[in-house]
Short mmCIF file of C-alpha atoms and ligand atoms in Angstrom, two decimals:
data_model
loop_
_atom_site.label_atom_id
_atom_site.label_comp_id
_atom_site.label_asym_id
_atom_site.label_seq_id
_atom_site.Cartn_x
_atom_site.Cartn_y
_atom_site.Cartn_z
CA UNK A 329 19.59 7.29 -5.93
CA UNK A 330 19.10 4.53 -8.27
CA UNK A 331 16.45 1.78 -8.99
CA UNK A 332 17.57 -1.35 -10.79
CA UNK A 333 14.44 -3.64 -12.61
CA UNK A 334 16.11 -7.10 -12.64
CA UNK A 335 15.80 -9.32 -15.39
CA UNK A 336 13.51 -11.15 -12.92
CA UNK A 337 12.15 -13.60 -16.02
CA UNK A 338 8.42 -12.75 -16.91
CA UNK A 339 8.18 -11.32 -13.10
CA UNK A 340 9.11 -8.42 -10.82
CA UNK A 341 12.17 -7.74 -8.65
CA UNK A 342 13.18 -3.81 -8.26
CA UNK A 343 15.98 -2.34 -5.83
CA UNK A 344 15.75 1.33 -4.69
CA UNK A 345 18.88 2.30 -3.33
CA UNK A 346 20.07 5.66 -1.60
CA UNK A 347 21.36 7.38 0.99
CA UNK A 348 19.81 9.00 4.33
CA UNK A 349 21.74 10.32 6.87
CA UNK A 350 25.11 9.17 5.02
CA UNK A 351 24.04 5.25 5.32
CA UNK A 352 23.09 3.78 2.32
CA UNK A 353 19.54 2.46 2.36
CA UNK A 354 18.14 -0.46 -0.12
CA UNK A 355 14.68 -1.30 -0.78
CA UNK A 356 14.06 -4.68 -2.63
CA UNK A 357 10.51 -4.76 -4.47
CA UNK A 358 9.96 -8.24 -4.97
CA UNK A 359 11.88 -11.00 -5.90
CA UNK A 360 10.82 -12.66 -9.20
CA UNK A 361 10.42 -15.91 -10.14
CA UNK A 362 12.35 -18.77 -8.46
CA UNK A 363 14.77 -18.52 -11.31
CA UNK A 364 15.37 -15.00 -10.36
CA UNK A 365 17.67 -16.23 -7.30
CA UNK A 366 18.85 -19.81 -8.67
CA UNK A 367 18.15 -22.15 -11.62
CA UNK A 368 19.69 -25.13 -12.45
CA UNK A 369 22.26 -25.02 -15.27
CA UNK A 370 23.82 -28.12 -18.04
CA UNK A 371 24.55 -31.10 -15.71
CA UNK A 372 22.67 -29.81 -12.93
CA UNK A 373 25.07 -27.36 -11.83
CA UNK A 374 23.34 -24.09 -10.05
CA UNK A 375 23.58 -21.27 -11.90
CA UNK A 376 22.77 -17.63 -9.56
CA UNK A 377 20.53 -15.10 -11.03
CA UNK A 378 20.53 -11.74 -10.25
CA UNK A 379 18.72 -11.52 -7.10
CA UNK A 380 21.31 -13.73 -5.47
CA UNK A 381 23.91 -11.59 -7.22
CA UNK A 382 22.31 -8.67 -5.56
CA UNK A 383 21.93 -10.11 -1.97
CA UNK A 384 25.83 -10.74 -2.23
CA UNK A 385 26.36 -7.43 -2.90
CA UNK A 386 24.50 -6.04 -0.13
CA UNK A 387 26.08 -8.76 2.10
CA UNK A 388 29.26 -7.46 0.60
CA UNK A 389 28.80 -4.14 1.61
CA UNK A 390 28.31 -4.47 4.96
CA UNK A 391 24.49 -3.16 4.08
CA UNK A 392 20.85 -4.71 4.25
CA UNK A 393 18.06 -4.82 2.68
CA UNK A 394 16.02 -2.36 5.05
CA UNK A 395 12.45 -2.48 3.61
CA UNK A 396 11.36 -5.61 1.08
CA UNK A 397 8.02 -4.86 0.13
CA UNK A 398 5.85 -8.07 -1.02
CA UNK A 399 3.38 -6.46 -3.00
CA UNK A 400 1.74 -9.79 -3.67
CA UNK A 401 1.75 -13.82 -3.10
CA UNK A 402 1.72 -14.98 -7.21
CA UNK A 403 4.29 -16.98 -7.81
CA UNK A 404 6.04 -14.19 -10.12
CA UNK A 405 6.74 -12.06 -7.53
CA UNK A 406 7.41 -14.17 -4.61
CA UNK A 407 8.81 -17.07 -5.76
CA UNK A 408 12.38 -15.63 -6.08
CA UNK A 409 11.80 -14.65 -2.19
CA UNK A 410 10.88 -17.93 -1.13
CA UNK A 411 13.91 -19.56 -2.69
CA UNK A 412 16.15 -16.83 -1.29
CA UNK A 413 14.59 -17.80 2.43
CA UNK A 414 14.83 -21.43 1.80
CA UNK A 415 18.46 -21.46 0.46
CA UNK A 416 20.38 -18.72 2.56
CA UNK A 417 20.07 -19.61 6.28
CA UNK A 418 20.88 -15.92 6.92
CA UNK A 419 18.63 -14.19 4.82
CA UNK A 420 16.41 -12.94 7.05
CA UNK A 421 19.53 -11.44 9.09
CA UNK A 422 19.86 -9.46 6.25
CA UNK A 423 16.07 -7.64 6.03
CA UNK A 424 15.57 -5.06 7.97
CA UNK A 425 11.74 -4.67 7.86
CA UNK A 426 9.22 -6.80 5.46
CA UNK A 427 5.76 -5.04 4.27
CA UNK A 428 3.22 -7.63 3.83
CA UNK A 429 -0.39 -8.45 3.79
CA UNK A 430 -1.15 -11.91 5.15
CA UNK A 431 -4.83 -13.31 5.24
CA UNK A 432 -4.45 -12.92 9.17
CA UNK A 433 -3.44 -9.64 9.16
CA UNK A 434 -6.14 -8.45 7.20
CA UNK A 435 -8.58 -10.34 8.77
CA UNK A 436 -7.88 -8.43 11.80
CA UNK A 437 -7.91 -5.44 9.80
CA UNK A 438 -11.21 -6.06 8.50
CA UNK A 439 -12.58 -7.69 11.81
CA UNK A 440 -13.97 -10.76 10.28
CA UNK A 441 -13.41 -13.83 12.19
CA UNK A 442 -10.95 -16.11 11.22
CA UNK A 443 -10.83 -19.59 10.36
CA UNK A 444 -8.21 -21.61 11.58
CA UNK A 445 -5.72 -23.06 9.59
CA UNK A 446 -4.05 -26.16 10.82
CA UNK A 447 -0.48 -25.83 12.08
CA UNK A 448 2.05 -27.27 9.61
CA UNK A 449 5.65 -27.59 8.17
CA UNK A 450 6.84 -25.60 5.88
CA UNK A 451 6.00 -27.12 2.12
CA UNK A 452 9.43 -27.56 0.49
CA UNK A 453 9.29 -25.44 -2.64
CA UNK A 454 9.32 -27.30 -5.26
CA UNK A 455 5.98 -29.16 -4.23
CA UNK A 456 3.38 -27.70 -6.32
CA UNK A 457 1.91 -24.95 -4.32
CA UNK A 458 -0.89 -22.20 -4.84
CA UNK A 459 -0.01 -18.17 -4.43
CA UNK A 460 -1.48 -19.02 -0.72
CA UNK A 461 0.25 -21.78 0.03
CA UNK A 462 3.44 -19.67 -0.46
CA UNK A 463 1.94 -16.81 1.47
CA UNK A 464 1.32 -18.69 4.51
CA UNK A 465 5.00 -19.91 4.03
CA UNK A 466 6.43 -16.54 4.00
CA UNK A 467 4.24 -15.36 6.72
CA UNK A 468 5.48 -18.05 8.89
CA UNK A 469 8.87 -16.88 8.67
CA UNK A 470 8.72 -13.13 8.85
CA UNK A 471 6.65 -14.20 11.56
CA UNK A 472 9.21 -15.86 13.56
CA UNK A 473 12.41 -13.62 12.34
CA UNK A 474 10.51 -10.95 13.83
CA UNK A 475 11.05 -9.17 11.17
CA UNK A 476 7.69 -8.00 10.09
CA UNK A 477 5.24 -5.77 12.20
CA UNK A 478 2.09 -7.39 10.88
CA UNK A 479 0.35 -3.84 9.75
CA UNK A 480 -1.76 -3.65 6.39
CA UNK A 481 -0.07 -1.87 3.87
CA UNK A 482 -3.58 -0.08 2.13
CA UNK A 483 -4.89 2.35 -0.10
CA UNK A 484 -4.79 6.05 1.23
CA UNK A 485 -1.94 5.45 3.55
CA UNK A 486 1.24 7.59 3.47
CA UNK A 487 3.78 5.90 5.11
CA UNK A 488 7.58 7.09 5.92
CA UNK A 489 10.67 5.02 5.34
CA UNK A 490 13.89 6.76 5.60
CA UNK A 491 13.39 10.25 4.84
CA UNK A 492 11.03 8.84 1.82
CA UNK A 493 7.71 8.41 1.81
CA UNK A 494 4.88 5.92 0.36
CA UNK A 495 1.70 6.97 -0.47
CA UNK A 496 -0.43 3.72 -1.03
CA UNK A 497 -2.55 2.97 -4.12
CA UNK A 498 -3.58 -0.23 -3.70
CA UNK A 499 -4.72 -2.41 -2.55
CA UNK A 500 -8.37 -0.98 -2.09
CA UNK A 501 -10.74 -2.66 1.33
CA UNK A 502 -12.64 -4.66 -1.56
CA UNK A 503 -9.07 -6.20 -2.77
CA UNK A 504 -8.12 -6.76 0.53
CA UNK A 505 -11.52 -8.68 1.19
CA UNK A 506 -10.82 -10.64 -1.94
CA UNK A 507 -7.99 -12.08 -1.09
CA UNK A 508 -9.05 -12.50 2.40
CA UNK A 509 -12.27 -14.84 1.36
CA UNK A 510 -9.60 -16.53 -1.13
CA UNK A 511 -6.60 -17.17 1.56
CA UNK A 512 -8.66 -18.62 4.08
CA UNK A 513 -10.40 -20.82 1.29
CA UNK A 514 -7.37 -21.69 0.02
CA UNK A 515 -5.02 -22.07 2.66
CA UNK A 516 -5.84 -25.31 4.60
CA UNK A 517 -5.26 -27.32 1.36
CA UNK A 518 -2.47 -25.97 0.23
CA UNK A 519 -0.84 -26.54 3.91
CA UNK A 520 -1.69 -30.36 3.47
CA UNK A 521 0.85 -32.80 2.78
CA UNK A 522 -1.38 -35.00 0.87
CA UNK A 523 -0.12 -36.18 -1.93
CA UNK A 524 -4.22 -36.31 -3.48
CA UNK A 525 -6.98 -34.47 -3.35
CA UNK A 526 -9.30 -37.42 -2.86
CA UNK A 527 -10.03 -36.71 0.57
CA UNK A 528 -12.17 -33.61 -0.45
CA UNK A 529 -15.86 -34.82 -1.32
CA UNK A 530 -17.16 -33.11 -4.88
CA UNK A 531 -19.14 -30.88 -3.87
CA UNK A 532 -16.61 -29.02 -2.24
CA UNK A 533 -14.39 -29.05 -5.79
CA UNK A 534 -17.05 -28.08 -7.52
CA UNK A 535 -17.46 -25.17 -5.37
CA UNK A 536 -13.68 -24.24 -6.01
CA UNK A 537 -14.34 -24.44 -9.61
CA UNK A 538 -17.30 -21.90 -9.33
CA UNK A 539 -15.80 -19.63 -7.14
CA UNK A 540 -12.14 -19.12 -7.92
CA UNK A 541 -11.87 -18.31 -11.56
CA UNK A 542 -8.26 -16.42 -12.06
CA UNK A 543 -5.77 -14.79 -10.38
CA UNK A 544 -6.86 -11.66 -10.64
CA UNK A 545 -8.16 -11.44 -6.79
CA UNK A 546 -3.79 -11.70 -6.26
CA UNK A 547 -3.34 -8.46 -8.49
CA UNK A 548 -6.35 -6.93 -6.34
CA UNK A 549 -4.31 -7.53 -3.37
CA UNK A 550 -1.16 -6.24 -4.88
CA UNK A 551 0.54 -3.28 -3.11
CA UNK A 552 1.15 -0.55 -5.14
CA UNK A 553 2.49 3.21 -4.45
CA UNK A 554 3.73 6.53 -5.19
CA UNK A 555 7.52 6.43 -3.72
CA UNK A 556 8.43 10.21 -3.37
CA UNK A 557 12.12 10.78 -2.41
CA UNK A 558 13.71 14.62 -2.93
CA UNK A 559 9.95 15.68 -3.86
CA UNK A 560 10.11 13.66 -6.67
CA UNK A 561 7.49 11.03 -7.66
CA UNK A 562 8.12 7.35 -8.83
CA UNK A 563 5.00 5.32 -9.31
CA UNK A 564 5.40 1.51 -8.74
CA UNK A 565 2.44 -0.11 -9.91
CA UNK A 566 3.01 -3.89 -9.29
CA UNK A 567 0.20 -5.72 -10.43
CA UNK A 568 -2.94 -3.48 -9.41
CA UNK A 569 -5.92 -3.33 -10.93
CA UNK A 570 -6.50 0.37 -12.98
CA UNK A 571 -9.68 1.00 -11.43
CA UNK A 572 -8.12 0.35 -7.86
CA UNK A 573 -5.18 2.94 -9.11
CA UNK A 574 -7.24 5.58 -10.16
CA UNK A 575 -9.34 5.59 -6.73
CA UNK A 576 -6.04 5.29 -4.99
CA UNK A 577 -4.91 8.63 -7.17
CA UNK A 578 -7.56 10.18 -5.90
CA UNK A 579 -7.08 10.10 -2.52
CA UNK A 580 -3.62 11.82 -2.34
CA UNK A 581 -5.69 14.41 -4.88
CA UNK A 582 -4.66 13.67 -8.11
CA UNK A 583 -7.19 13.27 -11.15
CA UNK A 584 -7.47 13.93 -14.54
CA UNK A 585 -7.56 17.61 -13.74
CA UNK A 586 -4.45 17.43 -11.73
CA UNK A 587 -2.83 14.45 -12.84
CA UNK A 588 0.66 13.14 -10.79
CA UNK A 589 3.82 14.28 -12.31
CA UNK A 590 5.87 11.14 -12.13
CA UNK A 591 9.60 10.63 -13.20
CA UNK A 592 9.01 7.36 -14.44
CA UNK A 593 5.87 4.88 -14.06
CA UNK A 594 6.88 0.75 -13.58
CA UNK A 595 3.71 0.12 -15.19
CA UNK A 596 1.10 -2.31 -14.09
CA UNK A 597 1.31 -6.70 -14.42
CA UNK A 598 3.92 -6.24 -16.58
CA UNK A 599 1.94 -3.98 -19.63
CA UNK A 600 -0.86 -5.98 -19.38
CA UNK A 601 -3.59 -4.32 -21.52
CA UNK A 602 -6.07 -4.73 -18.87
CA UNK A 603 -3.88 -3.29 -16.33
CA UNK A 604 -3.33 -0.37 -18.58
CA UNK A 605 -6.54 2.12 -18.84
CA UNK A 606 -6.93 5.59 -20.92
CA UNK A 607 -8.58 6.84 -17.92
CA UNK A 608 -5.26 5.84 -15.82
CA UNK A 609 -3.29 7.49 -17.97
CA UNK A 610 -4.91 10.65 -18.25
CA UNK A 611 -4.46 10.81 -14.07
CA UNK A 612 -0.65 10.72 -14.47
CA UNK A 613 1.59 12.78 -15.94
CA UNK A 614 4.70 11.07 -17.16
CA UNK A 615 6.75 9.88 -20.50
CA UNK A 616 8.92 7.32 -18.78
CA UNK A 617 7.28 3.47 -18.61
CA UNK A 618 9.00 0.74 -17.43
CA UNK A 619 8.22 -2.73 -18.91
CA UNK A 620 9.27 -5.56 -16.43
CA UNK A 621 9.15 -8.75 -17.99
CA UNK A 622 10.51 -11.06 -20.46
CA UNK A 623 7.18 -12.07 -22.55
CA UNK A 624 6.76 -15.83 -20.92
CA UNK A 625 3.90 -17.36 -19.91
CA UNK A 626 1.50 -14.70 -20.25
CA UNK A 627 2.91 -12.96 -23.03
CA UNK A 628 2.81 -9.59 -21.83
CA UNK A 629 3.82 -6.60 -22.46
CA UNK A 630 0.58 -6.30 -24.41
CA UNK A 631 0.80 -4.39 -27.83
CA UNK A 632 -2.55 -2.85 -27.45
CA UNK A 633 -1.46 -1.92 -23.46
CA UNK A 634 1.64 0.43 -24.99
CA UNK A 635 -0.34 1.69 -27.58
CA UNK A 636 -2.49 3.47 -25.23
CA UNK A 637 0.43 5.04 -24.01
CA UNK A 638 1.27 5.82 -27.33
CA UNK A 639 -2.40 7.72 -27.66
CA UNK A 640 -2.06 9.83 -24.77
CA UNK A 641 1.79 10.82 -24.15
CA UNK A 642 3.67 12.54 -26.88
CA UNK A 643 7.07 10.89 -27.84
CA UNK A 644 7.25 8.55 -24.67
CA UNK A 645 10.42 6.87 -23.58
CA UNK A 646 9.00 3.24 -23.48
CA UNK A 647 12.32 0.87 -21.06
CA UNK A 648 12.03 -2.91 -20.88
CA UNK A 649 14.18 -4.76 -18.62
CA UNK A 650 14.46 -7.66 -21.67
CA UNK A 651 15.14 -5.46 -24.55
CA UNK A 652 14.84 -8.44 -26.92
CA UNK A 653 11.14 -7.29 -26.27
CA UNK A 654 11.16 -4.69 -28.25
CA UNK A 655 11.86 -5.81 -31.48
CA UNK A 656 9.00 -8.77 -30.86
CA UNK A 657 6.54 -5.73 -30.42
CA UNK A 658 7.03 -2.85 -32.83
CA UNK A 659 7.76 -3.36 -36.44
CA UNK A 660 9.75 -0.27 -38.87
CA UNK A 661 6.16 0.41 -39.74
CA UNK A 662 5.01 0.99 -36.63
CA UNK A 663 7.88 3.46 -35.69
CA UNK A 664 7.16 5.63 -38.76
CA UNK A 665 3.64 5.68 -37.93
CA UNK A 666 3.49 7.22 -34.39
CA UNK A 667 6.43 9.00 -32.40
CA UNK A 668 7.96 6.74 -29.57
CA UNK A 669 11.38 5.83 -27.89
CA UNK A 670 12.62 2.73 -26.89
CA UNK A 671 15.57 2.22 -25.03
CA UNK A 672 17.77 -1.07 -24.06
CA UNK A 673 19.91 -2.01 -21.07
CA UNK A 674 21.86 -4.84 -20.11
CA UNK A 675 21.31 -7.01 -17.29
CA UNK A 676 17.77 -5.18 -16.30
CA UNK A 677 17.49 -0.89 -16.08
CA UNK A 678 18.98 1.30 -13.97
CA UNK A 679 17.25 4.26 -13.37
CA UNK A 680 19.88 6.78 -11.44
CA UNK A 681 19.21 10.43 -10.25
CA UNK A 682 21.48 13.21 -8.82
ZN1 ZN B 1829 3.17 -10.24 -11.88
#
C-alpha cells in the first residue's frame, strides 16, 4: 500500500494505491490546482505536472482510478480535476466511481426544495469562475459519464470500498446546509455567460456582500475521513473544520479518553492554525502529520498550527510535500528548543506500508 501527496502547488492531490483481490486498486484524493495537471511553460509550451504524470501511469498500467473522492469545490482542490476533464477526452473512461456532494444532491438529502438553475454550457475554465461555478461543472459531467451515484458522502457514515473502509468525519448536516444555501445562491450567476454583472440590481449585491463573507462554508462542506485498510487507521482531513472533526470522532467513539490511533494524520487546510485545535489533537493519537502545500496564497502551513502539535505529541515526525517549507518555518533555535522531526521528499511523499 502506498499514498503519494503530490506537489499539488498550495493545494491537495493524494493517491492511495493497493491491492484487493490481486488487482491493484487507486484512489485519487483530489486534484490540486489547475497547475497540478498542466501549466504553461517559456514560450508557451505546456509543461505536465504531476497529476497528468500520474493519470499516464495509471493509463499505462492498464489500471483506473476506481474511487476519486472530491472532498470539496475550492479551486485548490478541484481545479486540477477540472483541467484533467476538460483536456483528456477519456478521462472519465478512466474513473471508476466519483464521491461527491453537489448542491442537488444534498438538497435532496436535506429535503429542502430546490431552486432551479438555468440550463447552460459548460464555462471554459479559464473564465473566472466561483468554487460553485466549478461544482456545477463537474457535476454536469459525472452526471452524464454516469460515473457518479449521486449519494451524500456525510458525517457518521462508514462506507466500504474495496476491502477498505471510510468512516466519515465531515462534513456535519450544518456544513452540508451551508453550502447548500451558498450553491444555490451562487450558482445561477456563476452559470451566466455575461460578461458584467450589471444586470443584477444593488440590492441584490449588497446582499452578497452581507451574506457570503469567506470560504470557509467550502471547508464546512469538505469531506473528510478515517481510511482504515489492514486495521490500520489513516486520517485524511481535507479542509474540515476542527469542531466538525471532533463531533465526527465521536461518532465512530473516539474522544479524548479514547483517542484514534492513526498511522499518519494529512492534517487539515493545509496546517492552517484554525484548522488545527488542542482539543483535536488530544482526540487522536498519532506522531506522523502530513503538510500538503507549498506556502502560496494563503501562506499556510501556519507556525502557530505545528506548534500545537509540537505541545501535545512528543518528538513528532512533521512531512511536507514542499520541503523547501521547512526551512521557511523553523529556525536552529527553534529545533534546540522543543523536540521535533522533519523529514523531506522529492517530488511530493510517499507513504508505503507492508
Ligand atoms: Zn485547500
Amino acid at each position: 500500500m502506498r499514498i503519494e501527496f503530490l506537489p499539488a502547488y498550495n493545494g491537495d492531490a493524494i493517491c492511495i494505491n493497493f491491492k484487493h483481490e490481486n488487482a491493484a486498486v487507486n484512489i485519487l484524493i483530489d486534484g490540486g490546482t489547475k497547475q497540478t495537471y498542466q501549466t504553461k511553460g517559456k514560450k508557451n509550451t505546456i509543461v505536465n505536472g504531476p497529476l497528468k504524470h500520474l493519470v499516464e501511469a495509471i493509463r499505462e498500467r492498464n489500471e483506473k482510478i476506481d474511487l476519486l473522492i472530491l472532498t470539496h469545490i475550492d479551486d485548490d482542490h478541484i481545479g486540477g480535476i477540472m483541467k484533467w476533464l476538460e483536456n483528456d477526452k477519456k478521462a472519465l473512461k478512466l474513473i471508476g466511481e466519483v464521491w461527491f456532494n453537489s448542491g442537488k444532491t444534498i438538497a435532496s438529502y436535506l429535503n429542502v426544495s430546490e431552486i432551479k438553475i438555468p440550463e447552460l454550457q459548460l464555462v471554459p475554465h479559464d473564465t473566472t469562475e466561483t468554487g460553485v461555478g466549478q461544482g456545477v461543472n463537474f457535476e454536469k459531467l459525472i452526471r452524464e459519464a454516469k460515473v457518479w451515484n449521486e449519494a451524500i458522502v456525510a458525517q457518521g457514515q462508514c462506507l466500504e470500498f474495496k476491502g477498505t473502509t471510510f468512516k466519515i468525519l465531515s462534513p456535519s448536516p450544518a456544513g452540508l446546509k451551508a453550502l447548500h444555501d451558498k450553491w444555490f445562491r451562487e450558482a445561477p450567476d456563476s452559470l451566466t455567460a455575461v460578461a458584467t454583472d450589471y444586470d443584477q440590481s444593488l440590492e441584490h449585491h449588497l446582499s452578497k456582500l452581507i451574506s457570503d463573507p469567506d470560504g470557509s462554508i467550502h471547508n464546512g462542506s469538505s469531506i473528510a475521513f478515517i481510511w482504515v485498510h489492514n486495521e490500520k487507521n489513516y486520517l485524511f482531513l481535507s479542509d474540515a473544520h476542527a469542531d466538525t472533526l471532533i463531533d465526527g470522532f465521536k461518532l465512530f467513539e473516539y474522544d479524548k479518553e479514547n483517542p484514534i490511533p492513526a498511522e499518519v494524520v494529512k492534517l487539515s487546510h493545509h496546517g492552517s492554525n484554525r484548522n488545527i485545535s488542542l482539543e483535536l489533537l488530544e482526540v487522536i493519537d498519532a506522531n506522523q502529520f502530513v503538510v500538503t502545500t507549498n506556502g502560496d496564497k494563503h501562506g499556510h502551513p501556519d507556525k502557530k498550527g505545528l506548534a500545537k502539535i509540537l505541545k501535545s505529541k512528543s518528538n513528532p515526525l512533521i512531512r511536507f510535500n514542499y520541503p523547501k517549507r521547512i526551512d521557511d518555518i523553523f529556525t536552529a533555535e527553534d529545533r534546540k528548543f522543543i523536540e521535533f522531526r522533519t523529514d523531506t521528499a522529492l517530488d511530493g511523499i510517499i507513504i508505503e506500508e507492508e
